[in-house]
């Protein structure tokens, strides 16, 4: 092997060196820039958005999935999506966060919360990890206080109609498509 090729392979195995510059820091979100020296010797500036981890929950029964239609100010529109929320309560487990969000947003409780893995929401610039859960054995629960910015309607969808709603664009939320696919392709 040529010495230059051996050196280049060694260089590619080296760890990336970075310098952090936090430009925004709050309990739910950190935004920072990193000047990274890549293994090929070039430098590049990256912007990282680091929100708290979140849970996504899909309530199901034999025939239906239960989604919510929620107003999202960022896109100035209502969107059909799964129940979801941040894991921002101190010491709360993923499953407990899933149960809390299910009660708050869907007004349901579940006998069984089944982990379905995780997805990254947008790994090109964001570190957010979304933990996916299916909820079974559903029953209504007491009305809880919703966040004042949440305008939510529950939507019951036949399992057999889900993929046509995705294909038509009526369901266009990435986390929702990921969780529906994981659950319905089991």
mmCIF file of C-alpha atoms in Angstrom:
data_model
loop_
_atom_site.group_PDB
_atom_site.id
_atom_site.type_symbol
_atom_site.label_atom_id
_atom_site.label_comp_id
_atom_site.label_asym_id
_atom_site.label_seq_id
_atom_site.Cartn_x
_atom_site.Cartn_y
_atom_site.Cartn_z
ATOM 1 C CA UNK A 1 0.000 0.000 0.000
ATOM 2 C CA UNK A 2 1.257 3.466 -0.838
ATOM 3 C CA UNK A 3 2.279 5.559 2.211
ATOM 4 C CA UNK A 4 -0.093 8.397 1.178
ATOM 5 C CA UNK A 5 -3.073 6.003 0.978
ATOM 6 C CA UNK A 6 -2.215 4.529 4.398
ATOM 7 C CA UNK A 7 -2.007 8.053 5.856
ATOM 8 C CA UNK A 8 -5.341 9.037 4.279
ATOM 9 C CA UNK A 9 -7.106 5.960 5.725
ATOM 10 C CA UNK A 10 -5.599 6.767 9.133
ATOM 11 C CA UNK A 11 -6.798 10.367 8.808
ATOM 12 C CA UNK A 12 -10.378 9.299 7.987
ATOM 13 C CA UNK A 13 -10.528 7.242 11.201
ATOM 14 C CA UNK A 14 -9.660 10.237 13.386
ATOM 15 C CA UNK A 15 -12.339 11.808 15.538
ATOM 16 C CA UNK A 16 -13.937 15.066 14.501
ATOM 17 C CA UNK A 17 -12.698 18.026 16.561
ATOM 18 C CA UNK A 18 -15.271 20.704 17.319
ATOM 19 C CA UNK A 19 -15.566 24.043 19.064
ATOM 20 C CA UNK A 20 -18.988 24.892 20.511
ATOM 21 C CA UNK A 21 -20.663 28.281 20.611
ATOM 22 C CA UNK A 22 -24.064 28.245 22.321
ATOM 23 C CA UNK A 23 -26.252 30.972 20.838
ATOM 24 C CA UNK A 24 -29.490 30.119 22.679
ATOM 25 C CA UNK A 25 -30.074 28.047 25.813
ATOM 26 C CA UNK A 26 -33.383 27.267 27.526
ATOM 27 C CA UNK A 27 -34.752 24.290 29.478
ATOM 28 C CA UNK A 28 -36.456 22.915 26.320
ATOM 29 C CA UNK A 29 -34.031 23.929 23.563
ATOM 30 C CA UNK A 30 -30.356 24.648 22.912
ATOM 31 C CA UNK A 31 -29.076 26.119 19.656
ATOM 32 C CA UNK A 32 -25.360 26.098 19.015
ATOM 33 C CA UNK A 33 -22.879 26.439 16.243
ATOM 34 C CA UNK A 34 -19.892 24.179 15.892
ATOM 35 C CA UNK A 35 -16.780 24.832 13.866
ATOM 36 C CA UNK A 36 -15.749 21.345 12.873
ATOM 37 C CA UNK A 37 -12.415 20.200 11.536
ATOM 38 C CA UNK A 38 -13.331 17.301 9.266
ATOM 39 C CA UNK A 39 -11.059 14.278 8.848
ATOM 40 C CA UNK A 40 -10.087 15.572 5.383
ATOM 41 C CA UNK A 41 -8.583 18.703 6.987
ATOM 42 C CA UNK A 42 -11.339 21.103 5.906
ATOM 43 C CA UNK A 43 -13.321 23.215 8.350
ATOM 44 C CA UNK A 44 -17.081 23.637 8.288
ATOM 45 C CA UNK A 45 -19.552 25.564 10.462
ATOM 46 C CA UNK A 46 -22.686 23.656 11.510
ATOM 47 C CA UNK A 47 -25.821 24.897 13.264
ATOM 48 C CA UNK A 48 -27.303 22.370 15.707
ATOM 49 C CA UNK A 49 -30.770 22.570 17.200
ATOM 50 C CA UNK A 50 -31.041 20.455 20.346
ATOM 51 C CA UNK A 51 -34.581 20.198 21.711
ATOM 52 C CA UNK A 52 -35.536 17.905 24.562
ATOM 53 C CA UNK A 53 -36.336 14.346 23.549
ATOM 54 C CA UNK A 54 -40.004 13.679 22.824
ATOM 55 C CA UNK A 55 -42.521 10.854 22.810
ATOM 56 C CA UNK A 56 -45.037 9.999 20.079
ATOM 57 C CA UNK A 57 -48.024 7.819 20.856
ATOM 58 C CA UNK A 58 -50.447 6.058 18.509
ATOM 59 C CA UNK A 59 -53.637 4.872 20.232
ATOM 60 C CA UNK A 60 -55.039 1.787 18.447
ATOM 61 C CA UNK A 61 -57.768 -0.780 18.714
ATOM 62 C CA UNK A 62 -58.704 -3.710 16.459
ATOM 63 C CA UNK A 63 -60.120 -1.526 13.680
ATOM 64 C CA UNK A 64 -58.954 2.060 14.224
ATOM 65 C CA UNK A 65 -56.047 4.343 14.956
ATOM 66 C CA UNK A 66 -56.720 7.590 16.796
ATOM 67 C CA UNK A 67 -54.960 10.706 15.564
ATOM 68 C CA UNK A 68 -55.362 14.340 16.488
ATOM 69 C CA UNK A 69 -55.893 17.376 14.317
ATOM 70 C CA UNK A 70 -53.929 20.195 15.879
ATOM 71 C CA UNK A 71 -53.185 23.779 14.961
ATOM 72 C CA UNK A 72 -49.460 24.344 14.440
ATOM 73 C CA UNK A 73 -48.565 28.028 14.454
ATOM 74 C CA UNK A 74 -45.179 27.479 12.768
ATOM 75 C CA UNK A 75 -46.897 26.260 9.584
ATOM 76 C CA UNK A 76 -50.080 28.298 10.243
ATOM 77 C CA UNK A 77 -52.249 25.274 9.615
ATOM 78 C CA UNK A 78 -54.050 22.360 11.186
ATOM 79 C CA UNK A 79 -52.256 19.051 10.758
ATOM 80 C CA UNK A 80 -53.295 15.437 11.282
ATOM 81 C CA UNK A 81 -50.769 13.777 13.577
ATOM 82 C CA UNK A 82 -50.112 11.348 16.407
ATOM 83 C CA UNK A 83 -50.147 12.446 20.019
ATOM 84 C CA UNK A 84 -46.696 13.799 20.904
ATOM 85 C CA UNK A 85 -44.900 15.917 23.434
ATOM 86 C CA UNK A 86 -41.599 16.756 25.035
ATOM 87 C CA UNK A 87 -39.970 14.806 27.838
ATOM 88 C CA UNK A 88 -39.457 17.933 29.871
ATOM 89 C CA UNK A 89 -40.615 16.799 33.314
ATOM 90 C CA UNK A 90 -37.742 16.050 35.698
ATOM 91 C CA UNK A 91 -37.259 12.325 36.288
ATOM 92 C CA UNK A 92 -40.159 11.272 34.058
ATOM 93 C CA UNK A 93 -39.653 8.000 32.158
ATOM 94 C CA UNK A 94 -40.413 7.695 28.450
ATOM 95 C CA UNK A 95 -43.454 5.518 29.189
ATOM 96 C CA UNK A 96 -44.744 7.945 31.839
ATOM 97 C CA UNK A 97 -44.335 10.838 29.385
ATOM 98 C CA UNK A 98 -46.256 8.825 26.763
ATOM 99 C CA UNK A 99 -49.091 8.163 29.228
ATOM 100 C CA UNK A 100 -49.196 11.830 30.274
ATOM 101 C CA UNK A 101 -49.347 13.079 26.670
ATOM 102 C CA UNK A 102 -52.002 10.482 25.789
ATOM 103 C CA UNK A 103 -54.176 11.751 28.654
ATOM 104 C CA UNK A 104 -53.558 15.450 27.947
ATOM 105 C CA UNK A 105 -54.012 15.447 24.175
ATOM 106 C CA UNK A 106 -56.258 12.472 23.399
ATOM 107 C CA UNK A 107 -58.153 12.278 26.703
ATOM 108 C CA UNK A 108 -57.352 8.555 26.832
ATOM 109 C CA UNK A 109 -55.592 6.105 29.061
ATOM 110 C CA UNK A 110 -54.137 2.785 27.962
ATOM 111 C CA UNK A 111 -53.733 -0.581 29.622
ATOM 112 C CA UNK A 112 -50.666 -1.234 27.509
ATOM 113 C CA UNK A 113 -47.937 1.090 26.187
ATOM 114 C CA UNK A 114 -45.741 -0.716 23.652
ATOM 115 C CA UNK A 115 -42.341 0.723 22.669
ATOM 116 C CA UNK A 116 -41.811 0.923 18.889
ATOM 117 C CA UNK A 117 -38.255 2.279 18.814
ATOM 118 C CA UNK A 118 -37.243 5.814 17.940
ATOM 119 C CA UNK A 119 -36.584 8.106 14.993
ATOM 120 C CA UNK A 120 -34.612 11.320 14.595
ATOM 121 C CA UNK A 121 -36.868 14.179 13.524
ATOM 122 C CA UNK A 122 -34.400 15.913 11.190
ATOM 123 C CA UNK A 123 -30.799 14.758 11.667
ATOM 124 C CA UNK A 124 -29.359 17.214 9.148
ATOM 125 C CA UNK A 125 -29.511 19.997 11.754
ATOM 126 C CA UNK A 126 -31.422 18.691 14.781
ATOM 127 C CA UNK A 127 -30.546 16.160 17.495
ATOM 128 C CA UNK A 128 -34.177 15.547 18.506
ATOM 129 C CA UNK A 129 -34.906 11.891 19.214
ATOM 130 C CA UNK A 130 -38.575 10.889 19.065
ATOM 131 C CA UNK A 131 -39.493 7.799 21.077
ATOM 132 C CA UNK A 132 -42.362 5.897 19.460
ATOM 133 C CA UNK A 133 -45.142 4.081 21.341
ATOM 134 C CA UNK A 134 -48.356 2.268 20.545
ATOM 135 C CA UNK A 135 -51.185 2.494 23.089
ATOM 136 C CA UNK A 136 -53.675 -0.402 23.426
ATOM 137 C CA UNK A 137 -56.561 -1.189 25.756
ATOM 138 C CA UNK A 138 -57.933 2.336 25.501
ATOM 139 C CA UNK A 139 -60.473 4.000 27.750
ATOM 140 C CA UNK A 140 -61.479 7.618 28.318
ATOM 141 C CA UNK A 141 -59.861 9.522 31.156
ATOM 142 C CA UNK A 142 -60.752 12.614 33.133
ATOM 143 C CA UNK A 143 -60.439 15.951 31.434
ATOM 144 C CA UNK A 144 -57.031 17.401 32.101
ATOM 145 C CA UNK A 145 -55.815 20.905 31.454
ATOM 146 C CA UNK A 146 -54.457 21.296 27.950
ATOM 147 C CA UNK A 147 -51.650 23.696 27.276
ATOM 148 C CA UNK A 148 -53.238 27.050 26.453
ATOM 149 C CA UNK A 149 -51.729 27.006 22.950
ATOM 150 C CA UNK A 150 -53.168 23.576 22.071
ATOM 151 C CA UNK A 151 -56.258 23.449 19.868
ATOM 152 C CA UNK A 152 -56.883 19.725 19.377
ATOM 153 C CA UNK A 153 -59.599 17.547 17.840
ATOM 154 C CA UNK A 154 -59.507 13.740 18.022
ATOM 155 C CA UNK A 155 -59.811 11.936 14.652
ATOM 156 C CA UNK A 156 -60.701 8.231 14.373
ATOM 157 C CA UNK A 157 -59.234 6.599 11.230
ATOM 158 C CA UNK A 158 -59.810 3.070 9.940
ATOM 159 C CA UNK A 159 -56.513 1.196 9.760
ATOM 160 C CA UNK A 160 -57.267 0.222 6.160
ATOM 161 C CA UNK A 161 -57.486 3.936 5.183
ATOM 162 C CA UNK A 162 -54.201 5.087 6.713
ATOM 163 C CA UNK A 163 -51.862 4.518 3.768
ATOM 164 C CA UNK A 164 -54.214 6.197 1.291
ATOM 165 C CA UNK A 165 -54.294 9.257 3.603
ATOM 166 C CA UNK A 166 -50.486 9.259 3.578
ATOM 167 C CA UNK A 167 -50.372 8.860 -0.216
ATOM 168 C CA UNK A 168 -52.867 11.709 -0.717
ATOM 169 C CA UNK A 169 -50.889 14.032 1.575
ATOM 170 C CA UNK A 170 -53.675 14.396 4.125
ATOM 171 C CA UNK A 171 -51.232 12.879 6.614
ATOM 172 C CA UNK A 172 -47.985 14.760 5.968
ATOM 173 C CA UNK A 173 -46.283 14.831 9.361
ATOM 174 C CA UNK A 174 -43.050 12.780 9.339
ATOM 175 C CA UNK A 175 -43.250 11.453 12.907
ATOM 176 C CA UNK A 176 -46.834 10.367 12.284
ATOM 177 C CA UNK A 177 -45.934 8.551 9.064
ATOM 178 C CA UNK A 178 -43.010 6.837 10.806
ATOM 179 C CA UNK A 179 -45.093 5.623 13.754
ATOM 180 C CA UNK A 180 -48.051 4.544 11.612
ATOM 181 C CA UNK A 181 -45.685 2.569 9.392
ATOM 182 C CA UNK A 182 -43.985 0.890 12.360
ATOM 183 C CA UNK A 183 -47.263 -0.107 13.996
ATOM 184 C CA UNK A 184 -49.302 -1.114 10.949
ATOM 185 C CA UNK A 185 -46.483 -3.116 9.327
ATOM 186 C CA UNK A 186 -45.946 -5.329 12.395
#
